[in-house]
Structures are given as C-alpha cells and as structure tokens.
Amino acid sequence: MDFTQDKLEKVLVVGVDLKDEKYDIDNSINELEELVKAANGEVVERIIQKKDRVDAAFYIGKGKAEEIKNYCYELDIDTVVFNDELSPAQIRNLENIIEKKIIDRTNLILDIFAKRATSKEGKLQVELAQLKYRLPRLIGLRDYLSREGGGIGTRGPGEMKLETDRRHILREIGNIEKQLKEIEKVREVKRKKRIDSNLPVVALVGYTNAGKSTLMNKMLEYREDFDEQKEVFVYDMLFATLDTTLRRGKLLNGQDFLITDTVGFVSKLPTHLIEAFKGTLEEVKYADLLLHVVDASNSDLDIQIKTTYDILKDLDVLDKPIITVFNKIDIAEIDKLVYDNKFIDKKVFISAKEGHNMDVLFKMIEENLPFEYRKVTMRIPYDKQNILSYILDNYNVEKILHREEGTEVLVSLNSIDFIKYSDYILE
C-alpha cells in the first residue's frame, strides 16, 4: 500500500485553545498534524488562538481570519485545516476571507478514510459518511471542489455527485444504506457460524496507531501453522488500516480462539463516521473479551483512554471483560505513566513489536475468557457419528484413535460442552 504522492499540499493548521477544555491543545494540534501527514499533506505552520468561546461566524474571529490570509500568501499555503468541525456558515465565511481551501478536522478524517478503505463495505461506509457530512455544506464546498487539482478533502464520492442537487444526493444516501443492509445480512450469517463454532472471540480496540495490527500479527505467530500471508497490514501512521479483520489464534494451553481487529479511534471522531461504521463496530458486541490497546509511549494517553471508553460506552459494551494492554513499553517510561485508573481494571504491559510479556498477556486472556477449557479424552460410540462429526468440525482435536468400543479423541472442551458431553468423557 503506497501512501506517497509526487506533490504534497502545503497546509496551515489552526486551533482554538478554550479555557474550559480539558484536553491539551498542543497535543491536539500535534495529532491534527499527524492526520494531515496521513492525508499526504505537509504542515508548514500552526496557529493557536486563546479564546473564551469559538466565534460563531468565523471560528477564530474575522480579524484572525484576515491574518491567516496573509500567512497563506506569504507561505504559499494550499489548504487551511481547522481543529474542530466547522458549520456551513463558518466554512463559507472563512473561504470568502482567506480565499484558500478550508478543511475541518471531520472532513480531514473522512478524507483519510476514503483513501484507506479497500473493501466494498468500507468504501460504502465512508461514502455514506461523506455524503451526510457534505450535504448541508454544499454551498461552502462547491467553490474549491470545482477547481482543478482536487487534493485533501476532495476524495470519496467525487465532484460530479457533489455538484448535483440535494435530491440526487439523498437518493444516493438511500441507495448506499440499502447496499449496506444487504452486506449486514451476509455478516450476520458469518457471525452465526462463528457463534456455532464455539470458539471464543477476542476483539482488539483502541486509539489509532496504538499497535493493534502489530499485536494481532504477534499473536498469530504463536500458532504452529503460522502463515505470514495471514498477517495484517502494519504501518506507523494514523488509520493505516480500516477494514475489520478476523484471524484464528491459539492460546498457550492449545485452545483455538478468534481475534478480530477494529478501526482505530481518535479524539473528536466524526459522528457521521461512527454511525456509518456502526455495523462494523458492533462486531465488538459479539466478542467474549476486549483487549484495549494503549500506546504507552504517548504523552496524551489519558485522553486516548477516555476517548476509547466513551466510544465503547456508546456501543454499550462496557459490561464485557476488558484487559488494558499498555503497548510499546520498549520505548516508554513505565514508571512515569500518568492515567486515570477509574477506566482500568485488569492491565498488562507489553511490547508487541519486541514480543515482551506476550506470555503474560496470553495467560490473562485464558483467565478472563467466559468459558473455562479443559483438555479431555472422549470415546464416541460408532452409533454417535453425529457427535464425533461435530467435535471434529468445531474443536481442535489433538489425537484420534479408533478402538472397538468407539473413536477416542483428545480435545479441549469449554465448560458448557464439558457438561453436555460428560457421558463420553473417560475418567
């Protein structure tokens, strides 16, 4: 996957430091710059203004907007990116004064998603979110969308769709929602098969670039039949991967389990995006255990932890067992970590890249899965081939031995099936 292009857009980023905001404005702007980088932009300058409240008409005030206009011409800026979601009126007013392409944080994230989505479902989800975001902003967006060059903020649905009337866009939204419902039916069938397989599901959740994909790949290495082709894409960049992936892993006790990765979170994640990806994110609801992956080297990890928990709360999954996995301890100062313990019950410190403490993590996963697995030898009579077939299809059978009395299999059973098939278990 190539994230480069010949010419980078020169970008000026703008933020407002409000007195009552709890987050650190410098960290927030740093993250915004990383988002610009992920969208193939080059940040030339940043402007942060202290205010009591956001200006309703110009976000940063008319005087500051005129000052930004001068900066743009002095530095040959292509695009101005604002750290919050702008209203249609704010976009229009800022464009009229600055006379440059105006992008807000929401549009920037949507743009990155449009570029990174690879599956049909992912592309549809992003296009739906973009259309819903742009519909009330058509007046403010049309000027720069009609110019040549495109660039940041113009990927996705395309100029032709956005230049049509609202009724056409609404029809397009309805069409996409219909296609997503059909895809959801297919996902429900696959989900039912996973549930019927009796394999526990572990979901990786957390902030973008915390190392979820790296952790998944490291967990896959513990399988005896490890195949590098099963690894997921890893890149040191925000939102390097979008599409949900599902892989089969193996615990240290030999028990198979499923690992699912989800789209990374970010502060001020666009509402339209959460709504569009809700079908994908709801896979978390069907997980037996959540691994909340945290970048221990990030100076703003407390905000990242809270952001993740706020989204998990919206998904109504906080009742599930959650292990907080502090990743990247190879480059973090563990004794200096500052975070709010109210969000954390069970925790472990690892380095997915270096493999540090992976055995500790696997042990915690075993202990926190809802089912206890016991390795037993079962003897299935020859007249109960339906039971034998079920065991062979749904469990990791280590040994098969045929005797006169029936077939003996060495298998790990969960607590429910242990009781269900207790009559066939040898003492």
Short mmCIF file of C-alpha atoms in Angstrom, two decimals:
data_model
loop_
_atom_site.label_atom_id
_atom_site.label_comp_id
_atom_site.label_asym_id
_atom_site.label_seq_id
_atom_site.Cartn_x
_atom_site.Cartn_y
_atom_site.Cartn_z
CA MET A 1 0.00 0.00 0.00
CA ASP A 2 1.55 3.27 -1.14
CA PHE A 3 0.92 6.37 0.98
CA THR A 4 3.08 8.73 -1.09
CA GLN A 5 2.37 11.11 -3.90
CA ASP A 6 4.52 13.38 -6.06
CA LYS A 7 3.49 16.74 -4.60
CA LEU A 8 2.45 17.37 -1.02
CA GLU A 9 -0.10 20.06 -0.29
CA LYS A 10 1.23 22.86 1.89
CA VAL A 11 -1.03 23.07 4.91
CA LEU A 12 -1.56 25.58 7.70
CA VAL A 13 -3.32 24.15 10.79
CA VAL A 14 -5.47 26.26 13.09
CA GLY A 15 -6.79 25.56 16.57
CA VAL A 16 -8.62 27.39 19.34
CA ASP A 17 -7.45 26.98 22.95
CA LEU A 18 -10.60 27.28 25.03
CA LYS A 19 -10.27 27.88 28.76
CA ASP A 20 -12.77 25.20 29.78
CA GLU A 21 -11.38 22.45 27.50
CA LYS A 22 -9.82 19.51 29.39
CA TYR A 23 -7.51 18.32 26.61
CA ASP A 24 -4.06 19.80 25.93
CA ILE A 25 -4.25 22.00 22.81
CA ASP A 26 -0.63 21.29 21.81
CA ASN A 27 -1.22 17.53 21.85
CA SER A 28 -4.46 18.00 19.93
CA ILE A 29 -2.68 20.07 17.25
CA ASN A 30 0.15 17.53 17.13
CA GLU A 31 -2.45 14.87 16.39
CA LEU A 32 -4.03 17.11 13.76
CA GLU A 33 -0.63 17.44 12.09
CA GLU A 34 -0.29 13.65 12.06
CA LEU A 35 -3.70 13.44 10.41
CA VAL A 36 -2.56 15.93 7.76
CA LYS A 37 0.53 13.81 7.20
CA ALA A 38 -1.67 10.72 6.83
CA ALA A 39 -3.62 12.60 4.14
CA ASN A 40 -0.38 13.35 2.26
CA GLY A 41 -0.13 16.95 3.37
CA GLU A 42 2.85 18.92 4.69
CA VAL A 43 2.24 21.21 7.67
CA VAL A 44 4.11 24.46 7.09
CA GLU A 45 2.76 26.44 10.04
CA ARG A 46 0.40 26.16 13.01
CA ILE A 47 -1.71 28.90 14.58
CA ILE A 48 -3.29 28.54 18.04
CA GLN A 49 -5.56 31.25 19.40
CA LYS A 50 -6.68 31.52 23.04
CA LYS A 51 -10.39 32.33 23.30
CA ASP A 52 -13.24 32.09 25.80
CA ARG A 53 -15.50 30.59 23.15
CA VAL A 54 -15.50 29.73 19.46
CA ASP A 55 -16.60 32.55 17.14
CA ALA A 56 -19.97 31.57 15.62
CA ALA A 57 -19.28 33.24 12.27
CA PHE A 58 -15.53 32.75 11.71
CA TYR A 59 -14.47 30.15 14.34
CA ILE A 60 -11.32 32.18 15.17
CA GLY A 61 -12.76 35.66 14.58
CA LYS A 62 -12.75 37.86 11.48
CA GLY A 63 -9.51 39.64 12.38
CA LYS A 64 -7.62 36.40 12.86
CA ALA A 65 -9.04 35.05 9.59
CA GLU A 66 -7.61 38.07 7.74
CA GLU A 67 -4.28 37.46 9.47
CA ILE A 68 -4.35 33.82 8.31
CA LYS A 69 -4.98 35.04 4.74
CA ASN A 70 -1.68 36.95 4.87
CA TYR A 71 0.13 33.90 6.22
CA CYS A 72 -1.25 31.82 3.36
CA TYR A 73 0.12 34.12 0.67
CA GLU A 74 3.48 34.60 2.41
CA LEU A 75 3.99 30.82 2.86
CA ASP A 76 2.30 29.75 -0.38
CA ILE A 77 -0.29 27.67 1.54
CA ASP A 78 -2.67 25.41 -0.42
CA THR A 79 -5.04 24.36 2.36
CA VAL A 80 -6.05 25.57 5.83
CA VAL A 81 -7.12 22.83 8.25
CA PHE A 82 -9.12 23.67 11.40
CA ASN A 83 -9.02 21.51 14.54
CA ASP A 84 -12.80 21.32 15.02
CA GLU A 85 -15.85 20.64 12.88
CA LEU A 86 -16.95 23.86 11.17
CA SER A 87 -20.51 24.85 10.41
CA PRO A 88 -21.55 25.52 6.79
CA ALA A 89 -21.63 29.26 7.55
CA GLN A 90 -18.13 29.20 9.08
CA ILE A 91 -16.72 27.39 6.03
CA ARG A 92 -18.34 29.88 3.67
CA ASN A 93 -17.18 32.93 5.67
CA LEU A 94 -13.62 31.65 6.05
CA GLU A 95 -13.36 30.82 2.34
CA ASN A 96 -14.56 34.30 1.42
CA ILE A 97 -11.85 35.94 3.52
CA ILE A 98 -8.89 33.53 3.28
CA GLU A 99 -9.52 32.58 -0.37
CA LYS A 100 -7.95 29.16 0.15
CA LYS A 101 -9.36 25.65 0.54
CA ILE A 102 -10.86 25.31 4.04
CA ILE A 103 -10.94 21.85 5.66
CA ASP A 104 -12.10 20.98 9.18
CA ARG A 105 -10.95 18.06 11.31
CA THR A 106 -14.02 15.97 10.42
CA ASN A 107 -13.54 16.35 6.67
CA LEU A 108 -9.85 15.55 7.06
CA ILE A 109 -10.58 12.26 8.84
CA LEU A 110 -13.25 11.36 6.29
CA ASP A 111 -10.74 12.06 3.54
CA ILE A 112 -8.18 9.70 5.09
CA PHE A 113 -10.83 7.01 5.44
CA ALA A 114 -11.84 7.45 1.79
CA LYS A 115 -8.25 6.84 0.74
CA ARG A 116 -7.64 3.86 3.03
CA ALA A 117 -10.89 1.89 2.63
CA THR A 118 -10.28 -1.20 0.49
CA SER A 119 -13.31 -3.48 0.95
CA LYS A 120 -16.65 -2.78 -0.72
CA GLU A 121 -18.28 -2.34 2.68
CA GLY A 122 -15.57 0.04 3.88
CA LYS A 123 -15.86 2.19 0.77
CA LEU A 124 -19.64 2.35 1.07
CA GLN A 125 -19.45 3.25 4.77
CA VAL A 126 -17.03 6.10 4.11
CA GLU A 127 -19.01 7.39 1.14
CA LEU A 128 -22.18 7.39 3.23
CA ALA A 129 -20.45 9.37 5.99
CA GLN A 130 -19.03 11.86 3.48
CA LEU A 131 -22.35 12.45 1.77
CA LYS A 132 -24.12 13.03 5.09
CA TYR A 133 -21.36 15.43 6.15
CA ARG A 134 -21.26 17.34 2.88
CA LEU A 135 -24.99 17.58 2.21
CA PRO A 136 -25.56 20.68 4.41
CA ARG A 137 -22.20 22.12 3.32
CA LEU A 138 -22.62 22.06 -0.45
CA ILE A 139 -22.66 25.85 -0.77
CA GLY A 140 -19.41 26.27 1.12
CA LEU A 141 -17.69 23.34 -0.59
CA ARG A 142 -18.61 23.90 -4.20
CA ASP A 143 -16.04 26.61 -4.92
CA TYR A 144 -12.92 24.57 -4.30
CA LEU A 145 -14.45 21.29 -5.48
CA SER A 146 -14.94 22.83 -8.91
CA ARG A 147 -11.28 23.89 -9.15
CA GLU A 148 -8.68 21.72 -10.78
CA GLY A 149 -6.28 19.71 -8.69
CA GLY A 150 -8.54 18.07 -6.10
CA GLY A 151 -6.36 17.04 -3.15
CA ILE A 152 -7.12 16.76 0.56
CA GLY A 153 -10.83 16.82 1.32
CA THR A 154 -11.96 16.01 -2.22
CA ARG A 155 -11.57 12.23 -2.29
CA GLY A 156 -14.50 9.87 -1.96
CA PRO A 157 -17.84 10.49 -3.64
CA GLY A 158 -16.25 12.76 -6.25
CA GLU A 159 -17.05 16.15 -7.72
CA MET A 160 -19.86 15.04 -10.03
CA LYS A 161 -22.02 13.68 -7.19
CA LEU A 162 -21.46 16.74 -5.02
CA GLU A 163 -22.32 19.11 -7.85
CA THR A 164 -25.79 17.61 -8.28
CA ASP A 165 -28.84 18.72 -6.35
CA ARG A 166 -29.76 17.61 -2.86
CA ARG A 167 -32.43 15.20 -4.02
CA HIS A 168 -29.88 13.25 -6.04
CA ILE A 169 -27.55 13.07 -3.02
CA LEU A 170 -30.40 11.91 -0.80
CA ARG A 171 -31.20 9.19 -3.33
CA GLU A 172 -27.54 8.19 -3.30
CA ILE A 173 -27.58 8.01 0.51
CA GLY A 174 -30.65 5.77 0.37
CA ASN A 175 -29.00 3.52 -2.22
CA ILE A 176 -25.84 3.13 -0.13
CA GLU A 177 -27.83 2.37 3.03
CA LYS A 178 -29.71 -0.33 1.11
CA GLN A 179 -26.43 -1.91 -0.06
CA LEU A 180 -25.04 -1.82 3.47
CA LYS A 181 -28.14 -3.60 4.79
CA GLU A 182 -27.52 -6.41 2.28
CA ILE A 183 -23.90 -6.65 3.42
CA GLU A 184 -25.09 -6.73 7.03
CA LYS A 185 -27.21 -9.80 6.23
CA VAL A 186 -24.11 -11.58 4.94
CA ARG A 187 -22.20 -10.55 8.07
CA GLU A 188 -24.97 -11.93 10.27
CA VAL A 189 -24.70 -15.32 8.54
CA LYS A 190 -20.92 -15.36 9.10
CA ARG A 191 -21.40 -14.23 12.68
CA LYS A 192 -23.84 -17.09 13.32
CA LYS A 193 -21.28 -19.57 12.00
CA ARG A 194 -18.66 -18.13 14.37
CA ILE A 195 -21.05 -18.43 17.31
CA ASP A 196 -21.89 -22.01 16.35
CA SER A 197 -18.18 -22.85 16.19
CA ASN A 198 -17.92 -22.32 19.96
CA LEU A 199 -14.59 -20.54 19.51
CA PRO A 200 -14.16 -17.58 21.87
CA VAL A 201 -13.76 -14.18 20.20
CA VAL A 202 -11.20 -11.60 21.40
CA ALA A 203 -11.59 -8.08 19.96
CA LEU A 204 -8.78 -5.54 19.73
CA VAL A 205 -9.96 -1.99 20.34
CA GLY A 206 -8.19 1.27 20.99
CA TYR A 207 -6.80 4.51 19.66
CA THR A 208 -5.43 4.63 16.14
CA ASN A 209 -1.72 3.76 15.82
CA ALA A 210 -1.64 2.16 19.29
CA GLY A 211 -0.30 -1.06 17.76
CA LYS A 212 -3.42 -3.22 17.36
CA SER A 213 -2.36 -4.67 14.00
CA THR A 214 1.17 -5.32 15.26
CA LEU A 215 -0.28 -7.11 18.29
CA MET A 216 -2.57 -9.24 16.11
CA ASN A 217 0.38 -10.32 13.96
CA LYS A 218 2.45 -11.20 17.03
CA MET A 219 -0.43 -13.27 18.46
CA LEU A 220 -0.73 -15.16 15.17
CA GLU A 221 2.93 -16.21 15.42
CA TYR A 222 2.05 -18.49 18.33
CA ARG A 223 0.18 -20.85 16.01
CA GLU A 224 2.11 -23.93 14.93
CA ASP A 225 0.83 -23.46 11.39
CA PHE A 226 1.71 -19.74 11.34
CA ASP A 227 1.49 -18.30 7.83
CA GLU A 228 2.94 -14.86 7.09
CA GLN A 229 0.30 -14.38 4.41
CA LYS A 230 -2.29 -14.23 7.19
CA GLU A 231 -0.61 -11.17 8.75
CA VAL A 232 -2.46 -7.86 8.61
CA PHE A 233 -1.00 -4.66 7.18
CA VAL A 234 1.12 -2.58 9.59
CA TYR A 235 2.28 1.00 9.03
CA ASP A 236 3.41 3.67 11.51
CA MET A 237 0.67 6.14 10.66
CA LEU A 238 -2.78 7.13 11.89
CA PHE A 239 -5.53 4.96 10.36
CA ALA A 240 -3.11 2.78 8.38
CA THR A 241 -5.77 0.06 8.32
CA LEU A 242 -9.55 0.45 8.30
CA ASP A 243 -11.27 -2.78 7.38
CA THR A 244 -12.15 -5.19 10.18
CA THR A 245 -10.06 -8.36 10.06
CA LEU A 246 -10.65 -11.78 11.64
CA ARG A 247 -7.94 -14.35 12.27
CA ARG A 248 -7.66 -17.64 14.16
CA GLY A 249 -5.18 -17.70 17.03
CA LYS A 250 -4.06 -20.23 19.63
CA LEU A 251 -3.66 -19.79 23.37
CA LEU A 252 -0.73 -21.24 25.30
CA ASN A 253 -2.99 -24.05 26.57
CA GLY A 254 -3.59 -25.10 22.96
CA GLN A 255 -7.11 -23.70 22.74
CA ASP A 256 -8.06 -22.02 19.46
CA PHE A 257 -9.73 -18.61 19.52
CA LEU A 258 -10.69 -15.86 17.08
CA ILE A 259 -9.02 -12.44 17.03
CA THR A 260 -10.86 -9.52 15.46
CA ASP A 261 -9.35 -6.09 14.82
CA THR A 262 -11.44 -2.92 14.62
CA VAL A 263 -10.98 0.54 13.15
CA GLY A 264 -8.85 2.75 15.40
CA PHE A 265 -10.43 5.58 17.37
CA VAL A 266 -9.36 9.22 17.55
CA SER A 267 -10.50 12.19 19.60
CA LYS A 268 -13.37 14.13 18.04
CA LEU A 269 -14.17 11.13 15.82
CA PRO A 270 -16.84 12.35 13.36
CA THR A 271 -20.37 11.40 14.37
CA HIS A 272 -21.22 10.54 10.76
CA LEU A 273 -18.31 8.12 10.70
CA ILE A 274 -19.33 6.35 13.91
CA GLU A 275 -22.87 5.99 12.54
CA ALA A 276 -21.66 4.71 9.17
CA PHE A 277 -19.26 2.19 10.73
CA LYS A 278 -21.71 1.11 13.43
CA GLY A 279 -22.38 -2.20 11.68
CA THR A 280 -18.66 -2.96 11.66
CA LEU A 281 -18.04 -1.65 15.16
CA GLU A 282 -20.92 -3.72 16.50
CA GLU A 283 -18.76 -6.80 15.93
CA VAL A 284 -17.30 -5.79 19.29
CA LYS A 285 -20.69 -6.59 20.86
CA TYR A 286 -20.28 -10.24 19.93
CA ALA A 287 -16.76 -10.56 21.38
CA ASP A 288 -16.21 -12.51 24.59
CA LEU A 289 -13.26 -10.37 25.67
CA LEU A 290 -11.92 -6.91 24.72
CA LEU A 291 -8.23 -6.04 24.59
CA HIS A 292 -7.97 -2.27 24.92
CA VAL A 293 -4.61 -1.49 23.32
CA VAL A 294 -2.95 1.72 24.55
CA ASP A 295 0.22 3.39 23.25
CA ALA A 296 2.23 3.66 26.48
CA SER A 297 4.74 5.98 24.79
CA ASN A 298 2.11 8.64 24.01
CA SER A 299 2.20 11.68 26.30
CA ASP A 300 -1.55 12.11 26.00
CA LEU A 301 -2.55 8.52 26.73
CA ASP A 302 -5.06 9.54 29.42
CA ILE A 303 -7.15 11.38 26.80
CA GLN A 304 -6.79 8.44 24.43
CA ILE A 305 -8.01 6.00 27.09
CA LYS A 306 -11.04 8.20 27.85
CA THR A 307 -11.83 8.61 24.13
CA THR A 308 -11.85 4.84 23.65
CA TYR A 309 -14.05 4.26 26.69
CA ASP A 310 -16.52 6.93 25.57
CA ILE A 311 -16.94 5.12 22.22
CA LEU A 312 -17.20 1.71 23.93
CA LYS A 313 -19.87 3.22 26.18
CA ASP A 314 -21.79 4.41 23.11
CA LEU A 315 -21.59 0.85 21.75
CA ASP A 316 -22.91 -0.45 25.11
CA VAL A 317 -20.10 -2.98 25.64
CA LEU A 318 -18.56 -1.82 28.92
CA ASP A 319 -20.14 -4.80 30.67
CA LYS A 320 -17.73 -7.13 28.85
CA PRO A 321 -14.41 -8.17 30.42
CA ILE A 322 -11.71 -5.70 29.33
CA ILE A 323 -7.94 -6.04 29.61
CA THR A 324 -5.99 -2.82 29.13
CA VAL A 325 -2.86 -3.63 27.15
CA PHE A 326 -0.18 -0.96 27.54
CA ASN A 327 1.83 -1.46 24.36
CA LYS A 328 5.25 -0.09 23.22
CA ILE A 329 6.93 -0.46 26.62
CA ASP A 330 10.21 -0.82 24.71
CA ILE A 331 10.11 2.94 24.03
CA ALA A 332 8.03 4.15 27.00
CA GLU A 333 9.00 5.15 30.55
CA ILE A 334 6.69 2.89 32.54
CA ASP A 335 7.42 4.50 35.92
CA LYS A 336 6.31 7.90 34.57
CA LEU A 337 2.97 6.85 33.07
CA VAL A 338 0.04 9.01 34.18
CA TYR A 339 -3.53 7.79 33.62
CA ASP A 340 -6.88 7.60 35.36
CA ASN A 341 -7.34 4.18 37.00
CA LYS A 342 -11.14 4.53 37.04
CA PHE A 343 -11.20 3.22 33.45
CA ILE A 344 -8.86 0.32 34.16
CA ASP A 345 -9.47 -2.95 35.97
CA LYS A 346 -7.06 -5.53 34.56
CA LYS A 347 -3.86 -4.40 32.84
CA VAL A 348 -0.67 -5.75 31.33
CA PHE A 349 2.45 -4.05 29.93
CA ILE A 350 3.84 -5.44 26.68
CA SER A 351 5.78 -4.68 23.52
CA ALA A 352 4.03 -6.31 20.57
CA LYS A 353 6.92 -5.36 18.31
CA GLU A 354 9.58 -6.97 20.52
CA GLY A 355 7.36 -9.72 21.97
CA HIS A 356 7.87 -8.64 25.59
CA ASN A 357 5.37 -10.13 28.10
CA MET A 358 3.29 -11.82 25.42
CA ASP A 359 3.12 -14.94 27.62
CA VAL A 360 1.65 -12.81 30.42
CA LEU A 361 -0.98 -11.42 28.04
CA PHE A 362 -1.94 -14.88 26.78
CA LYS A 363 -2.32 -16.11 30.37
CA MET A 364 -4.60 -13.16 31.18
CA ILE A 365 -6.70 -13.91 28.11
CA GLU A 366 -7.13 -17.53 29.27
CA GLU A 367 -8.15 -16.38 32.74
CA ASN A 368 -10.68 -13.81 31.52
CA LEU A 369 -12.49 -15.70 28.80
CA PRO A 370 -16.04 -16.56 29.91
CA PHE A 371 -15.53 -20.28 29.34
CA GLU A 372 -13.00 -22.47 31.08
CA TYR A 373 -11.45 -25.03 28.73
CA ARG A 374 -10.40 -28.49 29.90
CA LYS A 375 -8.39 -30.99 27.89
CA VAL A 376 -10.12 -34.38 27.98
CA THR A 377 -10.20 -37.72 26.20
CA MET A 378 -13.60 -38.66 24.84
CA ARG A 379 -14.77 -42.00 23.49
CA ILE A 380 -17.58 -41.58 20.96
CA PRO A 381 -19.55 -44.77 20.12
CA TYR A 382 -19.77 -45.63 16.44
CA ASP A 383 -23.53 -45.11 16.51
CA LYS A 384 -22.99 -41.47 17.57
CA GLN A 385 -21.16 -40.27 14.46
CA ASN A 386 -23.10 -37.00 14.50
CA ILE A 387 -21.41 -36.10 17.82
CA LEU A 388 -17.98 -37.12 16.53
CA SER A 389 -18.51 -35.04 13.39
CA TYR A 390 -19.49 -32.00 15.48
CA ILE A 391 -16.40 -32.34 17.69
CA LEU A 392 -14.06 -32.69 14.71
CA ASP A 393 -15.59 -29.71 12.91
CA ASN A 394 -15.71 -27.30 15.84
CA TYR A 395 -12.86 -28.17 18.18
CA ASN A 396 -9.11 -28.51 17.99
CA VAL A 397 -8.66 -32.30 18.19
CA GLU A 398 -5.09 -33.30 19.02
CA LYS A 399 -5.36 -37.09 18.70
CA ILE A 400 -7.75 -39.59 17.10
CA LEU A 401 -7.64 -43.29 17.97
CA HIS A 402 -10.05 -45.94 16.70
CA ARG A 403 -10.97 -48.81 19.07
CA GLU A 404 -13.64 -51.48 19.10
CA GLU A 405 -15.75 -49.53 21.59
CA GLY A 406 -15.64 -46.31 19.53
CA THR A 407 -13.39 -43.46 18.44
CA GLU A 408 -11.24 -41.78 21.10
CA VAL A 409 -10.32 -38.10 20.66
CA LEU A 410 -8.14 -35.78 22.75
CA VAL A 411 -9.84 -32.39 22.77
CA SER A 412 -10.29 -29.19 24.83
CA LEU A 413 -13.93 -28.59 25.78
CA ASN A 414 -15.46 -25.45 27.25
CA SER A 415 -17.38 -25.72 30.50
CA ILE A 416 -20.79 -25.90 28.79
CA ASP A 417 -19.89 -28.66 26.33
CA PHE A 418 -17.94 -30.48 29.07
CA ILE A 419 -21.25 -30.99 30.88
CA LYS A 420 -23.14 -31.62 27.64
CA TYR A 421 -20.81 -34.47 26.58
CA SER A 422 -19.79 -35.70 30.05
CA ASP A 423 -21.20 -39.18 29.32
CA TYR A 424 -18.48 -39.73 26.69
CA ILE A 425 -15.52 -38.39 28.71
CA LEU A 426 -13.13 -41.05 30.01
CA GLU A 427 -12.00 -40.77 33.61
#
